Coordinates of C-alpha atoms in Angstrom, one line a residue:
X1 CA -0.5 0.2 -0.2
X2 CA 1.4 3.5 -1.3
X3 CA 1.4 6.3 1.8
X4 CA -1.7 8.1 0.0
X5 CA -3.6 5.5 -1.1
X6 CA -5.7 2.8 0.3
X7 CA -8.1 3.7 3.6
X8 CA -6.2 2.6 6.9
X9 CA -2.1 3.3 7.5
X10 CA 0.5 1.1 10.0
X11 CA 1.9 2.9 12.5
X12 CA 5.2 2.0 14.6
X13 CA 6.4 4.5 17.6
X14 CA 8.9 4.5 20.1
X15 CA 7.8 6.3 22.5
X16 CA 10.9 7.3 24.1
X17 CA 11.6 9.5 27.3
X18 CA 13.8 11.4 25.1
X19 CA 13.0 10.8 21.2
X20 CA 10.2 9.7 19.8
X21 CA 10.5 8.1 16.6
X22 CA 8.0 7.0 14.1
X23 CA 8.2 4.5 11.5
X24 CA 5.6 4.3 8.6
X25 CA 4.7 1.1 6.9
X26 CA 6.7 1.6 2.6
X27 CA 8.5 4.9 4.0
X28 CA 10.7 3.5 7.5
X29 CA 11.7 6.0 10.1
X30 CA 9.9 9.4 9.3
X31 CA 9.8 11.3 12.4
X32 CA 12.9 11.2 15.0
X33 CA 12.1 14.3 17.9
X34 CA 13.0 15.3 21.3
X35 CA 10.0 14.1 23.5
X36 CA 10.0 18.2 24.5
X37 CA 6.7 20.9 24.7
X38 CA 7.0 24.0 24.9
X39 CA 3.8 25.6 26.0
X40 CA 2.8 29.1 27.1
X41 CA 1.4 29.3 30.5
X42 CA -1.8 30.6 31.7
X43 CA -3.2 29.1 28.1
X44 CA -1.0 26.2 27.4
X45 CA -0.6 27.3 23.8
X46 CA 2.1 24.5 22.2
X47 CA 4.3 27.0 21.1
X48 CA 6.4 24.5 20.1
X49 CA 7.3 20.7 20.3
X50 CA 10.1 18.4 19.2
X51 CA 13.5 20.2 18.3
X52 CA 12.3 22.8 18.6
X53 CA 11.1 22.6 21.8
X54 CA 14.3 21.5 23.3
X55 CA 16.3 24.0 22.4
X56 CA 14.3 26.2 24.3
X57 CA 15.0 23.6 27.6
X58 CA 15.8 25.6 30.8
X59 CA 16.2 28.7 28.2
X60 CA 12.3 29.7 27.9
X61 CA 10.9 33.6 29.6
X62 CA 8.6 32.8 32.2
X63 CA 5.7 32.9 30.2
X64 CA 6.9 29.4 28.1
X65 CA 7.3 26.1 29.8
X66 CA 9.6 23.8 28.0
X67 CA 7.9 20.1 29.1
X68 CA 9.1 16.4 28.3
X69 CA 5.6 15.2 29.3
X70 CA 7.6 11.1 29.6
X71 CA 9.6 9.9 31.7
X72 CA 11.4 6.8 33.5
X73 CA 9.6 5.5 29.7
X74 CA 6.3 6.4 30.6
X75 CA 3.8 8.9 30.4
X76 CA 4.4 11.9 33.0
X77 CA 1.9 14.6 31.4
X78 CA -0.8 12.7 30.0
X79 CA -2.1 16.2 28.2
X80 CA 0.8 17.4 27.0
X81 CA 2.0 13.9 25.1
X82 CA -1.3 13.8 23.8
X83 CA -0.2 17.2 21.5
X84 CA 3.6 15.1 21.5
X85 CA 1.7 12.6 19.5
X86 CA -0.8 14.9 17.9
X87 CA 1.7 16.7 16.1
X88 CA 4.2 14.2 14.3
X89 CA 0.9 12.6 13.5
X90 CA -0.1 15.8 11.3
X91 CA 3.7 16.2 10.2
X92 CA 3.5 12.8 8.5
X93 CA -0.4 12.8 7.6
X94 CA -2.2 13.8 4.9
X95 CA -4.6 16.5 5.4
X96 CA -6.9 15.2 2.6
X97 CA -9.0 12.8 4.8
X98 CA -7.3 10.1 2.3
X99 CA -6.8 7.7 5.6
X100 CA -10.1 6.8 7.5
X101 CA -8.0 5.2 10.0
X102 CA -4.6 5.0 12.1
X103 CA -3.3 1.5 13.2
X104 CA -0.3 2.2 15.6
X105 CA 1.7 0.1 17.9
X106 CA 3.6 1.9 20.8
X107 CA 6.5 -0.3 22.3
X108 CA 6.6 0.3 26.0
X109 CA 9.0 -0.7 28.8
X110 CA 7.8 -4.1 30.3
X111 CA 8.0 -2.7 33.7
X112 CA 5.1 -0.1 33.8
X113 CA 1.6 -0.6 35.7
X114 CA -1.7 -1.4 33.9
X115 CA -2.4 2.2 35.0
X116 CA 0.9 3.6 33.1
X117 CA -0.3 0.9 30.2
X118 CA -3.2 2.6 29.7
X119 CA -2.0 6.6 29.7
X120 CA 0.2 5.1 27.1
X121 CA -3.5 3.8 24.4
X122 CA -5.3 6.9 26.1
X123 CA -2.4 9.4 24.4
X124 CA -3.0 8.1 21.0
X125 CA -6.8 7.6 21.0
X126 CA -7.0 10.8 22.1
X127 CA -4.9 12.4 19.0
X128 CA -6.1 10.7 16.3
X129 CA -5.1 7.0 16.3
X130 CA -8.2 4.9 15.8
X131 CA -6.6 1.8 16.9
X132 CA -3.7 1.3 19.3
X133 CA -1.6 -1.7 20.7
X134 CA 1.2 -2.0 23.5
X135 CA 4.2 -3.9 22.2
X136 CA 6.7 -4.7 24.7
X137 CA 10.2 -2.4 23.8
X138 CA 12.2 -6.1 23.4
X139 CA 10.1 -7.4 21.1
X140 CA 10.3 -4.3 18.6
X141 CA 13.8 -3.9 19.5
X142 CA 14.0 -7.9 18.9
X143 CA 12.1 -7.7 15.0
X144 CA 14.0 -4.4 14.2
X145 CA 17.0 -6.0 14.3
X146 CA 15.7 -8.8 12.0
X147 CA 15.8 -11.8 15.3
X148 CA 13.7 -14.4 14.1
X149 CA 11.8 -14.4 16.9
X150 CA 8.8 -17.1 16.0
X151 CA 11.8 -19.9 15.7
X152 CA 12.5 -22.4 18.9
X153 CA 15.9 -20.7 19.5
X154 CA 16.8 -18.6 22.5
X155 CA 17.8 -14.9 21.6
X156 CA 18.5 -12.7 24.3
X157 CA 17.8 -8.5 23.2
X158 CA 19.1 -5.8 25.7
X159 CA 17.7 -2.2 24.9
X160 CA 19.1 0.6 26.6
X161 CA 16.5 3.7 26.2
X162 CA 16.6 7.0 27.4
X163 CA 14.5 6.4 31.3
X164 CA 14.5 2.3 31.1
X165 CA 17.1 -0.7 30.1
X166 CA 14.9 -3.7 29.2
X167 CA 16.7 -6.9 29.1
X168 CA 14.2 -10.4 27.7
X169 CA 14.9 -13.6 26.5
X170 CA 12.4 -14.1 23.9
X171 CA 11.6 -17.7 21.9
X172 CA 8.8 -19.0 19.6
X173 CA 7.5 -15.0 19.3
X174 CA 7.2 -14.3 23.0
X175 CA 9.6 -13.7 26.3
X176 CA 10.7 -16.5 28.5
X177 CA 12.7 -14.3 30.8
X178 CA 12.4 -10.6 31.4
X179 CA 13.8 -7.3 33.2
X180 CA 13.5 -4.2 33.1
X181 CA 15.1 -1.5 35.5
X182 CA 14.1 2.1 35.2
X183 CA 17.6 3.3 34.1
X184 CA 18.9 5.1 31.3
X185 CA 20.7 6.7 29.2
X186 CA 19.4 10.1 31.1
X187 CA 20.6 8.0 34.3
X188 CA 24.1 8.2 32.8
X189 CA 23.6 12.5 32.2
X190 CA 22.6 12.4 36.0
X191 CA 25.5 10.6 37.5
X192 CA 27.7 12.8 35.5
X193 CA 26.0 16.2 36.5
X194 CA 26.5 14.8 39.8
X195 CA 29.9 13.7 39.9
X196 CA 31.0 16.9 38.2
X197 CA 29.7 19.1 41.1
X198 CA 31.1 16.4 43.8
X199 CA 34.5 16.6 42.3
X200 CA 35.0 20.1 40.9
X201 CA 32.0 21.7 42.1
X202 CA 31.0 22.6 38.7
X203 CA 27.0 23.1 37.9
X204 CA 26.3 21.8 34.5
X205 CA 23.0 20.9 32.5
X206 CA 22.1 17.4 30.8
X207 CA 22.8 18.9 27.9
X208 CA 25.8 19.5 27.7
X209 CA 26.3 16.3 30.2
X210 CA 25.1 14.3 27.4
X211 CA 27.5 15.9 25.5
X212 CA 30.3 14.8 27.2
X213 CA 28.8 10.9 27.4
X214 CA 28.6 11.2 23.8
X215 CA 31.5 12.4 22.5
X216 CA 34.7 11.4 25.2
X217 CA 32.0 8.9 27.5
X218 CA 33.4 5.1 27.9
X219 CA 32.9 2.1 29.7
X220 CA 36.0 0.9 29.9
X221 CA 39.1 1.9 30.1
X222 CA 41.4 2.8 26.2
X223 CA 44.6 4.1 25.5
X224 CA 43.2 7.3 24.4
X225 CA 43.0 9.6 27.0
X226 CA 40.2 12.1 25.6
X227 CA 39.4 15.7 26.4
X228 CA 36.8 17.9 26.6
X229 CA 36.5 21.2 27.4
X230 CA 32.6 22.1 29.5
X231 CA 31.5 25.3 30.6
X232 CA 29.1 25.8 33.8
X233 CA 28.3 27.8 36.6
X234 CA 30.8 27.5 39.7
X235 CA 29.3 26.3 42.8
X236 CA 31.0 28.4 45.5
X237 CA 30.8 31.8 43.9
X238 CA 28.4 31.1 41.1
X239 CA 29.8 33.1 38.3
X240 CA 30.6 31.4 35.3
X241 CA 33.2 28.9 35.1
X242 CA 35.3 26.5 32.1
X243 CA 36.8 23.2 32.8
X244 CA 38.5 20.7 31.1
X245 CA 37.3 17.3 32.4
X246 CA 39.2 13.5 30.5
X247 CA 37.5 10.3 29.4
X248 CA 38.6 8.8 32.4
X249 CA 37.0 11.0 35.1
X250 CA 33.4 10.3 32.8
X251 CA 33.9 6.6 33.2
X252 CA 34.3 6.7 36.5
X253 CA 30.8 8.8 36.6
X254 CA 28.9 6.4 34.7
X255 CA 30.2 3.1 36.8
X256 CA 27.3 3.0 39.0
X257 CA 24.7 3.2 36.2
X258 CA 26.8 1.2 33.8
X259 CA 27.2 -2.0 36.6
X260 CA 23.2 -1.7 37.3
X261 CA 22.8 -2.8 33.4
X262 CA 25.1 -5.4 33.7
X263 CA 24.6 -6.9 37.2
X264 CA 20.5 -6.9 35.4
X265 CA 21.8 -8.9 32.0
X266 CA 23.7 -11.2 34.6
X267 CA 20.2 -12.2 36.4
X268 CA 18.5 -12.2 33.0
X269 CA 20.9 -14.6 32.4
X270 CA 21.0 -16.4 35.3
X271 CA 17.2 -17.1 35.2
X272 CA 17.2 -18.2 31.6
X273 CA 16.3 -22.3 31.3
X274 CA 19.5 -24.3 30.4
X275 CA 19.2 -24.8 25.9
X276 CA 17.9 -21.2 25.6
X277 CA 21.3 -20.1 27.5
X278 CA 23.5 -22.3 24.7
X279 CA 21.7 -20.4 22.2
X280 CA 21.9 -17.2 22.9
X281 CA 26.1 -18.0 23.7
X282 CA 25.9 -19.0 20.1
X283 CA 23.4 -16.0 18.7
X284 CA 24.9 -14.0 21.2
X285 CA 23.3 -10.9 23.1
X286 CA 22.1 -8.6 21.0
X287 CA 22.1 -4.2 21.7
X288 CA 19.9 -1.9 21.3
X289 CA 18.8 1.2 21.9
X290 CA 20.7 4.7 22.6
X291 CA 22.3 3.9 25.4
X292 CA 23.4 0.5 24.1
X293 CA 25.5 3.3 22.3
X294 CA 28.3 4.2 25.0
X295 CA 31.8 3.3 24.0
X296 CA 33.2 0.3 25.1
X297 CA 29.5 -1.3 26.9
X298 CA 29.5 -4.1 24.4
X299 CA 33.6 -4.8 25.5
X300 CA 33.1 -4.9 29.1
X301 CA 29.3 -6.8 28.9
X302 CA 31.0 -9.7 26.9
X303 CA 33.8 -10.1 29.2
X304 CA 31.5 -9.9 32.7
X305 CA 29.3 -12.8 31.4
X306 CA 31.5 -14.6 28.9
X307 CA 29.0 -14.3 26.0
X308 CA 29.8 -12.4 23.1
X309 CA 27.5 -9.1 22.7
X310 CA 26.8 -7.3 19.5
X311 CA 25.8 -4.3 18.6
X312 CA 22.4 -3.4 16.3
X313 CA 23.3 -1.2 13.1
X314 CA 20.4 1.1 13.6
X315 CA 20.7 0.9 17.1
X316 CA 18.5 4.0 18.7
X317 CA 15.9 3.0 15.2
X318 CA 14.8 -0.7 16.5
X319 CA 12.2 -0.3 18.7
X320 CA 10.0 2.4 15.9
X321 CA 10.8 0.1 13.7
X322 CA 10.2 -3.4 15.3
X323 CA 6.7 -2.1 16.4
X324 CA 5.8 -0.9 12.6
X325 CA 7.2 -4.6 11.1
X326 CA 5.0 -6.0 14.4
X327 CA 1.3 -6.1 12.3
X328 CA 2.8 -7.8 9.8
X329 CA 5.1 -10.9 11.6
X330 CA 2.1 -11.3 14.3
X331 CA -0.1 -11.5 11.2
X332 CA 2.3 -14.2 9.8
X333 CA 2.4 -15.5 13.4
X334 CA -1.8 -16.5 13.6
X335 CA -2.0 -17.6 9.7
X336 CA 0.7 -21.0 11.1
X337 CA -1.6 -20.9 14.4
X338 CA -5.0 -21.4 12.4
X339 CA -3.3 -24.1 10.3
X340 CA -2.3 -26.1 13.4
X341 CA -5.7 -25.4 15.5
X342 CA -7.1 -26.5 11.8
X343 CA -5.7 -30.1 12.3
X344 CA -6.4 -30.7 16.1
X345 CA -10.7 -30.2 15.2

């Protein structure tokens, strides 16, 4: 089906704490923007959404508020989440009314509550979707990474998003074992902010901490020690100050959240049935999500677990792609089950 033909369309959504990605069948990833909404105080009128709104974070005048409506992978502000989804849909959908319905499949962490799950569905329905289905992020990531989830073999996926980390063992189209913690890329940034303040008495913002993480962050010692200048506010004098930080310090700052993720992977492996564990040793642990791209993280996890670790090429896009492709994947699975059901009747 073409983009502007027919009466319905299937959309896969990764409604992330940091970024929202949307996959449209036949077109691929059509939206990849920050999950930020800027609104006017009092009236709640939307001033900006996405990339434009992110530039306003912590820099707005008194009458405008820049909001991140998702926290720890779930909805913290349902009204502004609805506005976020509605805006992105309006960017990719025609106004001519050719689409009679929008089917949306949204990837969510398995650790969220039933109330939080309903909030996601409600926000999407209010934004204009006619049908909303939920899929666990691990399953969506596995499909997006082209893992053959329908086979009777074990595959482990570790998806590190902005607000959550989910580790799952998948076989025959379902999750055999899964563990999730509300810790992700945002906590990496917070750990850097805390370290710089405690060690250097310098207060830096989230965006500068994120730059440190991306540009010189690492999880394992490296022969080359990288350095980067960072600017912030002196915690004692309150005056602007600049400081040079090296990659050794950033690694020290990230030690605690990384250890928690490694422990979660070990815990999941410990709960995995032996036959599936053997498959995982053969196939390796598949890493997805923006947080998995931290330099040296795959090497550290492999060293700590003794299992090969693979980082997929489209790590950031996996959940959105998989959510969109899941419509067809599960349709095929359903067709296969129908064949076996007919044999049993």
